[in-house]
Amino acid sequence: MRHTPSFGRMLRLALPAAVSLAFAAGPALAADDIRIGHIYSKSGPLEAYGKQTATGFNMGLEYATGGTMMVNGRKLVVLEKDDKGKPDEGKALLAEAYGDDDVDIAVGPTSSGVALAMLPVAEEYEKILLVEPAVADAITGEKWNRYIFRTGRNSSQDAISNAVALDEEGVSIATLAQDYAFGRDGVAAFKTALKKAKIVHEEYLPIKTTDFTAGAQRLFDALKDRPGRKVIFIIWAGGGNPFKIADLDPGRYDIEVASGGNILPALAAYKAFPGMEGSIYYYYDIPKNPANEWLVKEHEKRFQSPPDFFTAGGMSAAMAIVEALKKTGGDTDTDKLIETMEGMSFETPKGTMTFRKEDHQAMQSMYHFRIKVDPDKAWAVPELVREIKASEMEVPIQNKR
């Protein structure tokens, strides 16, 4: 379904240094180009995550096409847009991408709140939105529609895998999370995943919180008189450093701090918690497969640093798109792509992922880790305890299909 232009803006391609793509305004693109709109947080509170995703996405297109940036003779062109982490902005930009720019498929966004605002736009324009890396369960749950696929993990996958380390009889847990879709969905999924441990308090703080003193005191008060093992479990993304609650000495109440994995700069704060266990979506030294070996080698060569959490996610999204296009012979018809992608398995830096037919969520491995402090690294090292395979996680189907 084609829509007449509603914004009439000229658009400039922006590209991380990882890949050289031609810059072009929308109307100058060749008619047979495959246009991919990438809407993410180039600025705003989740900027670091967004930029990693963009780097990984462009490197993934390069890897999956053998450096040609073409599928079945058609050139892949990425049109980037900055949603600034604002739901209204993301919604408008996706409509612009589908309508004015006539993209064949869209990817993004970074924020769960932005993603939820974008979902109805994909349904209105009847074109695919491949969600990467927004996490909230509702994206492939109650707010889902048939045009939504997701390569990123969801809150339930995070929660189920993190429960591996904490779900024991006699454990009391208080959660600390951000007061928006990512944090609230994350806590809800974590509560559902726990079968033995008990949630005794939920603390939600504004997304831009920098002073955690008052929240930490409420967490301490909820746990300090409990018998048995006591844990504060943190679900946090973006700015602020909730791990500074360690400075307030929760250990004096025998309270532990735990969390899932994060990007390398955030893992620096984990050095205060040697031996801490949880699960992580990706750490560059864990998966052993050709795609990850290429990503690590090329990223270190190009950027003098290893790839990070969201870099791998961006590459996974790119590899999924190229795999689907190869299977359709370069045909970008939406119904044909949906038929192809439902149940499709594809390779990623994490190994094989599969889009579940029922909700288009990518089923994938997670990694149970234990924190090790390496003085030669600026971040704490999440050492692999074991891979938690997709087949081990009973991720609920939450949509109304």
CSV table of C-alpha atoms in Angstrom, one decimal:
chain,number,residue,atom,x,y,z
A,1,MET,CA,0.0,0.0,0.0
A,2,ARG,CA,1.5,3.3,-1.1
A,3,HIS,CA,0.8,6.6,0.7
A,4,THR,CA,1.2,10.1,-0.6
A,5,PRO,CA,4.0,12.1,1.0
A,6,SER,CA,2.9,13.8,4.2
A,7,PHE,CA,6.0,15.6,5.2
A,8,GLY,CA,7.9,16.4,2.0
A,9,ARG,CA,11.2,16.5,3.7
A,10,MET,CA,14.5,15.8,2.0
A,11,LEU,CA,16.5,13.2,3.9
A,12,ARG,CA,20.2,12.7,4.3
A,13,LEU,CA,21.8,9.4,4.9
A,14,ALA,CA,24.0,9.2,7.9
A,15,LEU,CA,26.4,6.3,8.5
A,16,PRO,CA,28.7,5.1,11.2
A,17,ALA,CA,32.3,4.8,10.0
A,18,ALA,CA,32.0,1.0,9.8
A,19,VAL,CA,30.6,0.9,6.3
A,20,SER,CA,30.9,3.1,3.3
A,21,LEU,CA,27.4,3.7,1.7
A,22,ALA,CA,26.6,6.3,-0.9
A,23,PHE,CA,24.9,9.4,0.5
A,24,ALA,CA,21.8,10.4,-1.4
A,25,ALA,CA,18.6,12.3,-0.9
A,26,GLY,CA,15.4,10.2,-1.0
A,27,PRO,CA,14.2,11.2,-4.5
A,28,ALA,CA,17.6,10.6,-6.1
A,29,LEU,CA,17.6,6.9,-5.1
A,30,ALA,CA,17.4,4.4,-7.9
A,31,ALA,CA,14.0,2.8,-8.4
A,32,ASP,CA,15.3,-0.7,-7.8
A,33,ASP,CA,17.2,0.1,-4.6
A,34,ILE,CA,16.1,-1.8,-1.5
A,35,ARG,CA,15.5,1.0,1.0
A,36,ILE,CA,15.8,0.3,4.7
A,37,GLY,CA,14.8,3.0,7.2
A,38,HIS,CA,16.7,2.9,10.5
A,39,ILE,CA,15.1,5.0,13.2
A,40,TYR,CA,17.0,5.0,16.5
A,41,SER,CA,18.4,7.3,19.3
A,42,LYS,CA,21.3,9.1,17.6
A,43,SER,CA,20.8,11.5,20.5
A,44,GLY,CA,19.0,11.5,23.8
A,45,PRO,CA,19.3,9.3,26.9
A,46,LEU,CA,19.9,6.1,25.0
A,47,GLU,CA,22.3,7.6,22.5
A,48,ALA,CA,25.1,5.1,23.4
A,49,TYR,CA,22.9,2.2,22.7
A,50,GLY,CA,21.6,3.6,19.5
A,51,LYS,CA,25.0,4.4,18.0
A,52,GLN,CA,26.2,0.8,18.8
A,53,THR,CA,23.1,-0.6,17.0
A,54,ALA,CA,23.8,1.5,13.9
A,55,THR,CA,27.4,0.4,13.8
A,56,GLY,CA,26.4,-3.2,14.1
A,57,PHE,CA,23.6,-2.9,11.6
A,58,ASN,CA,25.8,-1.5,8.9
A,59,MET,CA,28.6,-4.0,9.6
A,60,GLY,CA,26.0,-6.8,9.5
A,61,LEU,CA,24.8,-5.8,6.1
A,62,GLU,CA,28.4,-5.8,4.9
A,63,TYR,CA,29.1,-9.2,6.4
A,64,ALA,CA,25.8,-10.8,5.2
A,65,THR,CA,26.3,-9.6,1.6
A,66,GLY,CA,30.0,-10.4,1.4
A,67,GLY,CA,30.8,-6.7,1.1
A,68,THR,CA,28.7,-6.1,-2.0
A,69,MET,CA,25.8,-4.4,-0.2
A,70,MET,CA,23.5,-6.0,-2.7
A,71,VAL,CA,20.9,-8.8,-2.8
A,72,ASN,CA,19.9,-10.3,-6.1
A,73,GLY,CA,21.4,-7.4,-8.0
A,74,ARG,CA,19.5,-4.8,-5.9
A,75,LYS,CA,21.5,-2.3,-3.8
A,76,LEU,CA,20.8,-1.9,-0.1
A,77,VAL,CA,20.5,1.7,1.0
A,78,VAL,CA,20.1,2.7,4.7
A,79,LEU,CA,18.2,5.9,5.6
A,80,GLU,CA,18.9,6.9,9.2
A,81,LYS,CA,16.7,9.1,11.3
A,82,ASP,CA,17.1,10.3,14.9
A,83,ASP,CA,14.1,9.8,17.2
A,84,LYS,CA,15.9,11.5,20.1
A,85,GLY,CA,14.3,8.9,22.4
A,86,LYS,CA,10.9,10.7,22.0
A,87,PRO,CA,7.8,8.6,21.2
A,88,ASP,CA,6.1,11.3,19.1
A,89,GLU,CA,9.3,11.9,17.2
A,90,GLY,CA,9.7,8.2,16.4
A,91,LYS,CA,6.1,7.8,15.3
A,92,ALA,CA,6.4,10.7,12.9
A,93,LEU,CA,9.7,9.6,11.5
A,94,LEU,CA,8.4,6.1,10.8
A,95,ALA,CA,5.4,7.6,8.9
A,96,GLU,CA,7.9,9.8,7.0
A,97,ALA,CA,10.1,6.8,6.2
A,98,TYR,CA,7.2,4.6,4.9
A,99,GLY,CA,5.4,7.5,3.2
A,100,ASP,CA,7.7,10.1,1.9
A,101,ASP,CA,10.8,7.9,1.6
A,102,ASP,CA,9.0,4.8,0.5
A,103,VAL,CA,11.3,2.5,2.5
A,104,ASP,CA,10.7,-1.2,2.0
A,105,ILE,CA,11.4,-2.2,5.6
A,106,ALA,CA,12.1,-0.2,8.8
A,107,VAL,CA,14.4,-1.1,11.7
A,108,GLY,CA,14.5,0.3,15.3
A,109,PRO,CA,14.0,1.9,17.7
A,110,THR,CA,16.3,2.0,20.7
A,111,SER,CA,13.6,2.9,23.4
A,112,SER,CA,10.7,0.7,24.3
A,113,GLY,CA,8.5,3.8,24.7
A,114,VAL,CA,9.3,4.9,21.2
A,115,ALA,CA,8.7,1.4,19.8
A,116,LEU,CA,5.2,1.2,21.4
A,117,ALA,CA,4.3,4.5,19.7
A,118,MET,CA,5.6,3.2,16.3
A,119,LEU,CA,3.8,-0.1,16.2
A,120,PRO,CA,0.5,1.2,14.9
A,121,VAL,CA,2.3,3.1,12.1
A,122,ALA,CA,3.7,-0.2,10.7
A,123,GLU,CA,0.2,-1.6,10.7
A,124,GLU,CA,-1.3,1.5,9.0
A,125,TYR,CA,1.3,1.5,6.2
A,126,GLU,CA,1.3,-2.3,6.0
A,127,LYS,CA,5.1,-2.6,6.1
A,128,ILE,CA,7.5,-4.5,8.3
A,129,LEU,CA,9.1,-2.9,11.4
A,130,LEU,CA,12.0,-5.0,12.6
A,131,VAL,CA,12.4,-4.0,16.3
A,132,GLU,CA,16.0,-3.8,17.5
A,133,PRO,CA,16.8,-3.3,20.4
A,134,ALA,CA,13.7,-2.1,22.3
A,135,VAL,CA,12.9,-4.8,24.9
A,136,ALA,CA,9.4,-4.3,26.4
A,137,ASP,CA,7.3,-7.5,26.3
A,138,ALA,CA,4.3,-5.5,25.0
A,139,ILE,CA,6.0,-4.9,21.7
A,140,THR,CA,5.6,-8.6,20.7
A,141,GLY,CA,2.8,-9.0,23.3
A,142,GLU,CA,-0.5,-7.1,23.8
A,143,LYS,CA,0.5,-4.2,21.4
A,144,TRP,CA,1.8,-6.5,18.6
A,145,ASN,CA,0.6,-6.6,15.1
A,146,ARG,CA,1.6,-8.9,12.1
A,147,TYR,CA,4.0,-6.4,10.7
A,148,ILE,CA,6.2,-6.4,13.8
A,149,PHE,CA,9.3,-8.7,14.1
A,150,ARG,CA,12.0,-8.5,16.7
A,151,THR,CA,15.6,-9.7,16.7
A,152,GLY,CA,16.3,-8.1,20.1
A,153,ARG,CA,15.5,-10.0,23.2
A,154,ASN,CA,12.3,-9.2,25.2
A,155,SER,CA,11.8,-8.6,28.9
A,156,SER,CA,10.7,-12.2,29.4
A,157,GLN,CA,13.9,-13.6,27.9
A,158,ASP,CA,15.9,-11.3,30.2
A,159,ALA,CA,13.8,-12.3,33.2
A,160,ILE,CA,13.7,-16.0,32.7
A,161,SER,CA,17.4,-16.2,32.2
A,162,ASN,CA,18.2,-14.0,35.2
A,163,ALA,CA,15.9,-16.1,37.4
A,164,VAL,CA,18.4,-18.9,36.8
A,165,ALA,CA,20.8,-17.2,39.3
A,166,LEU,CA,18.3,-16.0,41.9
A,167,ASP,CA,15.3,-18.2,42.0
A,168,GLU,CA,15.7,-20.2,45.2
A,169,GLU,CA,13.6,-20.9,48.3
A,170,GLY,CA,14.0,-18.3,51.0
A,171,VAL,CA,15.4,-15.6,48.8
A,172,SER,CA,13.8,-12.1,49.2
A,173,ILE,CA,14.2,-9.7,46.3
A,174,ALA,CA,13.5,-6.0,46.0
A,175,THR,CA,13.7,-4.6,42.5
A,176,LEU,CA,15.0,-1.2,41.3
A,177,ALA,CA,13.9,-0.1,37.8
A,178,GLN,CA,13.1,2.9,35.7
A,179,ASP,CA,9.6,4.2,35.7
A,180,TYR,CA,8.7,3.6,32.0
A,181,ALA,CA,7.9,0.6,29.7
A,182,PHE,CA,11.3,-1.0,29.8
A,183,GLY,CA,11.5,-1.0,33.6
A,184,ARG,CA,7.9,-1.9,34.4
A,185,ASP,CA,7.7,-4.7,31.8
A,186,GLY,CA,11.1,-6.0,33.0
A,187,VAL,CA,9.9,-6.2,36.6
A,188,ALA,CA,6.6,-7.8,35.6
A,189,ALA,CA,8.4,-10.4,33.5
A,190,PHE,CA,10.9,-11.1,36.3
A,191,LYS,CA,8.1,-11.6,38.9
A,192,THR,CA,6.4,-14.1,36.5
A,193,ALA,CA,9.7,-16.0,36.0
A,194,LEU,CA,10.4,-16.5,39.7
A,195,LYS,CA,8.9,-19.7,41.0
A,196,LYS,CA,10.6,-19.9,44.5
A,197,ALA,CA,12.1,-16.5,45.4
A,198,LYS,CA,9.7,-13.7,46.5
A,199,ILE,CA,9.5,-10.0,45.4
A,200,VAL,CA,9.0,-8.0,48.5
A,201,HIS,CA,9.3,-4.4,47.1
A,202,GLU,CA,9.3,-2.7,43.7
A,203,GLU,CA,11.1,0.7,43.5
A,204,TYR,CA,10.6,2.7,40.3
A,205,LEU,CA,12.6,5.9,39.7
A,206,PRO,CA,12.5,8.5,36.9
A,207,ILE,CA,14.6,7.5,33.8
A,208,LYS,CA,17.0,10.4,34.4
A,209,THR,CA,17.6,9.7,38.1
A,210,THR,CA,21.2,10.4,39.3
A,211,ASP,CA,20.7,10.5,43.1
A,212,PHE,CA,19.7,7.0,44.3
A,213,THR,CA,19.9,7.7,48.0
A,214,ALA,CA,16.2,7.9,48.8
A,215,GLY,CA,15.3,5.0,46.6
A,216,ALA,CA,18.1,2.9,48.1
A,217,GLN,CA,16.9,3.6,51.7
A,218,ARG,CA,13.4,2.3,50.8
A,219,LEU,CA,15.0,-0.8,49.3
A,220,PHE,CA,17.1,-1.3,52.4
A,221,ASP,CA,14.1,-0.8,54.7
A,222,ALA,CA,12.1,-3.4,52.7
A,223,LEU,CA,14.9,-6.1,53.0
A,224,LYS,CA,16.9,-5.5,56.1
A,225,ASP,CA,14.8,-7.4,58.5
A,226,ARG,CA,14.0,-10.3,56.2
A,227,PRO,CA,15.5,-13.8,57.0
A,228,GLY,CA,17.6,-15.6,54.5
A,229,ARG,CA,19.2,-14.3,51.4
A,230,LYS,CA,18.3,-10.7,50.5
A,231,VAL,CA,18.9,-9.2,47.0
A,232,ILE,CA,18.4,-5.9,45.3
A,233,PHE,CA,17.8,-6.7,41.6
A,234,ILE,CA,18.5,-3.8,39.2
A,235,ILE,CA,16.8,-3.3,35.8
A,236,TRP,CA,18.2,-0.1,34.3
A,237,ALA,CA,19.1,1.4,30.9
A,238,GLY,CA,20.7,4.6,29.8
A,239,GLY,CA,22.1,7.4,32.1
A,240,GLY,CA,22.5,7.3,35.8
A,241,ASN,CA,24.4,4.7,37.8
A,242,PRO,CA,22.1,2.8,40.1
A,243,PHE,CA,25.0,0.7,41.2
A,244,LYS,CA,26.2,3.6,43.3
A,245,ILE,CA,23.9,2.2,46.0
A,246,ALA,CA,27.0,0.1,46.8
A,247,ASP,CA,28.5,3.3,48.3
A,248,LEU,CA,25.6,3.2,50.8
A,249,ASP,CA,26.9,-0.2,52.1
A,250,PRO,CA,23.9,-2.6,51.6
A,251,GLY,CA,26.3,-5.3,52.9
A,252,ARG,CA,25.8,-4.0,56.5
A,253,TYR,CA,22.3,-5.5,56.2
A,254,ASP,CA,23.6,-8.6,54.4
A,255,ILE,CA,21.9,-7.4,51.2
A,256,GLU,CA,23.4,-8.4,47.9
A,257,VAL,CA,23.1,-6.5,44.6
A,258,ALA,CA,22.4,-8.3,41.3
A,259,SER,CA,21.6,-7.4,37.7
A,260,GLY,CA,21.6,-8.6,34.2
A,261,GLY,CA,24.3,-7.7,31.7
A,262,ASN,CA,24.9,-4.4,30.1
A,263,ILE,CA,27.2,-2.4,27.8
A,264,LEU,CA,30.9,-2.3,28.6
A,265,PRO,CA,30.9,1.2,30.1
A,266,ALA,CA,28.1,0.1,32.5
A,267,LEU,CA,30.0,-3.1,33.3
A,268,ALA,CA,32.6,-0.9,34.9
A,269,ALA,CA,30.3,-0.4,37.9
A,270,TYR,CA,30.0,-4.2,38.3
A,271,LYS,CA,33.6,-4.2,39.5
A,272,ALA,CA,32.2,-3.5,43.0
A,273,PHE,CA,30.4,-6.9,42.9
A,274,PRO,CA,32.9,-9.7,42.2
A,275,GLY,CA,31.1,-13.0,42.0
A,276,MET,CA,27.7,-11.5,41.2
A,277,GLU,CA,25.7,-13.7,38.9
A,278,GLY,CA,23.0,-12.9,36.3
A,279,SER,CA,22.4,-13.4,32.6
A,280,ILE,CA,23.6,-11.3,29.7
A,281,TYR,CA,22.3,-11.0,26.1
A,282,TYR,CA,25.9,-10.7,24.7
A,283,TYR,CA,29.5,-10.3,25.7
A,284,TYR,CA,32.0,-10.4,22.9
A,285,ASP,CA,34.2,-13.1,24.3
A,286,ILE,CA,31.3,-15.6,24.9
A,287,PRO,CA,29.7,-16.8,21.6
A,288,LYS,CA,31.9,-19.0,19.3
A,289,ASN,CA,30.8,-18.8,15.7
A,290,PRO,CA,32.0,-17.3,12.4
A,291,ALA,CA,29.8,-14.2,12.5
A,292,ASN,CA,31.0,-13.2,16.0
A,293,GLU,CA,34.6,-14.0,15.1
A,294,TRP,CA,34.3,-11.6,12.1
A,295,LEU,CA,32.5,-9.0,14.2
A,296,VAL,CA,35.1,-9.0,17.0
A,297,LYS,CA,38.1,-8.9,14.6
A,298,GLU,CA,36.7,-6.2,12.3
A,299,HIS,CA,35.4,-4.0,15.2
A,300,GLU,CA,38.7,-4.1,17.0
A,301,LYS,CA,40.5,-3.3,13.7
A,302,ARG,CA,38.2,-0.4,12.9
A,303,PHE,CA,37.5,1.1,16.3
A,304,GLN,CA,40.3,-0.2,18.5
A,305,SER,CA,37.8,-1.7,20.9
A,306,PRO,CA,35.7,-4.9,21.1
A,307,PRO,CA,32.0,-4.8,19.9
A,308,ASP,CA,29.5,-4.2,22.6
A,309,PHE,CA,26.0,-5.4,23.7
A,310,PHE,CA,24.0,-3.5,21.1
A,311,THR,CA,26.5,-3.8,18.3
A,312,ALA,CA,25.8,-7.5,18.1
A,313,GLY,CA,22.1,-6.8,18.2
A,314,GLY,CA,22.4,-4.4,15.2
A,315,MET,CA,24.3,-7.0,13.3
A,316,SER,CA,21.7,-9.6,14.1
A,317,ALA,CA,18.9,-7.4,12.6
A,318,ALA,CA,20.9,-6.9,9.4
A,319,MET,CA,21.6,-10.6,9.0
A,320,ALA,CA,17.9,-11.3,9.4
A,321,ILE,CA,16.9,-8.9,6.7
A,322,VAL,CA,19.5,-10.1,4.3
A,323,GLU,CA,18.5,-13.7,4.9
A,324,ALA,CA,14.9,-12.9,4.3
A,325,LEU,CA,15.7,-11.0,1.1
A,326,LYS,CA,17.9,-13.8,-0.2
A,327,LYS,CA,15.0,-16.2,0.3
A,328,THR,CA,12.6,-14.0,-1.6
A,329,GLY,CA,15.1,-13.4,-4.4
A,330,GLY,CA,15.2,-9.7,-3.5
A,331,ASP,CA,11.4,-9.3,-3.6
A,332,THR,CA,10.4,-6.7,-1.0
A,333,ASP,CA,6.6,-7.4,-1.1
A,334,THR,CA,5.5,-7.2,2.5
A,335,ASP,CA,3.2,-10.3,2.5
A,336,LYS,CA,6.0,-12.4,0.9
A,337,LEU,CA,8.5,-11.1,3.5
A,338,ILE,CA,6.2,-12.0,6.3
A,339,GLU,CA,5.5,-15.4,5.0
A,340,THR,CA,9.3,-15.9,4.6
A,341,MET,CA,10.3,-14.6,8.0
A,342,GLU,CA,7.7,-16.4,10.1
A,343,GLY,CA,9.6,-19.4,11.5
A,344,MET,CA,12.8,-18.4,9.7
A,345,SER,CA,16.1,-19.3,11.3
A,346,PHE,CA,19.1,-17.1,10.6
A,347,GLU,CA,22.7,-16.8,11.8
A,348,THR,CA,23.9,-14.0,14.1
A,349,PRO,CA,26.9,-13.1,16.3
A,350,LYS,CA,25.0,-15.0,19.0
A,351,GLY,CA,24.5,-18.1,16.9
A,352,THR,CA,21.2,-19.2,15.4
A,353,MET,CA,18.0,-17.3,16.0
A,354,THR,CA,14.5,-18.2,14.9
A,355,PHE,CA,11.5,-15.9,14.5
A,356,ARG,CA,8.6,-17.6,16.4
A,357,LYS,CA,5.6,-17.8,14.1
A,358,GLU,CA,3.1,-16.8,16.8
A,359,ASP,CA,4.6,-13.4,17.7
A,360,HIS,CA,7.7,-12.9,15.5
A,361,GLN,CA,9.9,-12.8,18.5
A,362,ALA,CA,13.5,-14.1,17.8
A,363,MET,CA,14.1,-17.1,20.0
A,364,GLN,CA,17.8,-17.0,21.1
A,365,SER,CA,20.3,-18.0,23.7
A,366,MET,CA,21.2,-16.0,26.8
A,367,TYR,CA,24.3,-16.4,28.9
A,368,HIS,CA,24.5,-17.1,32.6
A,369,PHE,CA,27.5,-15.2,33.9
A,370,ARG,CA,29.6,-14.7,37.0
A,371,ILE,CA,31.5,-11.4,37.4
A,372,LYS,CA,35.2,-11.5,37.5
A,373,VAL,CA,37.4,-8.4,38.2
A,374,ASP,CA,40.3,-8.2,35.7
A,375,PRO,CA,42.7,-5.3,36.6
A,376,ASP,CA,43.7,-5.1,33.0
A,377,LYS,CA,40.2,-4.2,31.8
A,378,ALA,CA,38.2,-1.1,32.5
A,379,TRP,CA,35.0,-3.2,32.9
A,380,ALA,CA,34.1,-6.2,35.0
A,381,VAL,CA,34.2,-9.4,33.0
A,382,PRO,CA,31.0,-11.5,32.8
A,383,GLU,CA,32.6,-15.0,32.7
A,384,LEU,CA,30.4,-17.7,31.2
A,385,VAL,CA,28.8,-20.1,33.6
A,386,ARG,CA,26.7,-21.7,30.9
A,387,GLU,CA,24.7,-20.9,27.8
A,388,ILE,CA,21.0,-20.9,28.4
A,389,LYS,CA,19.6,-22.1,25.1
A,390,ALA,CA,16.3,-20.9,23.6
A,391,SER,CA,14.8,-24.4,24.0
A,392,GLU,CA,15.3,-24.1,27.8
A,393,MET,CA,13.3,-20.9,28.2
A,394,GLU,CA,9.5,-21.1,28.2
A,395,VAL,CA,9.0,-17.5,26.9
A,396,PRO,CA,5.2,-16.8,27.1
A,397,ILE,CA,3.2,-15.9,24.0
A,398,GLN,CA,1.4,-12.7,25.1
A,399,ASN,CA,-0.3,-11.4,21.9
A,400,LYS,CA,-3.9,-11.9,21.0
A,401,ARG,CA,-3.4,-13.3,17.5
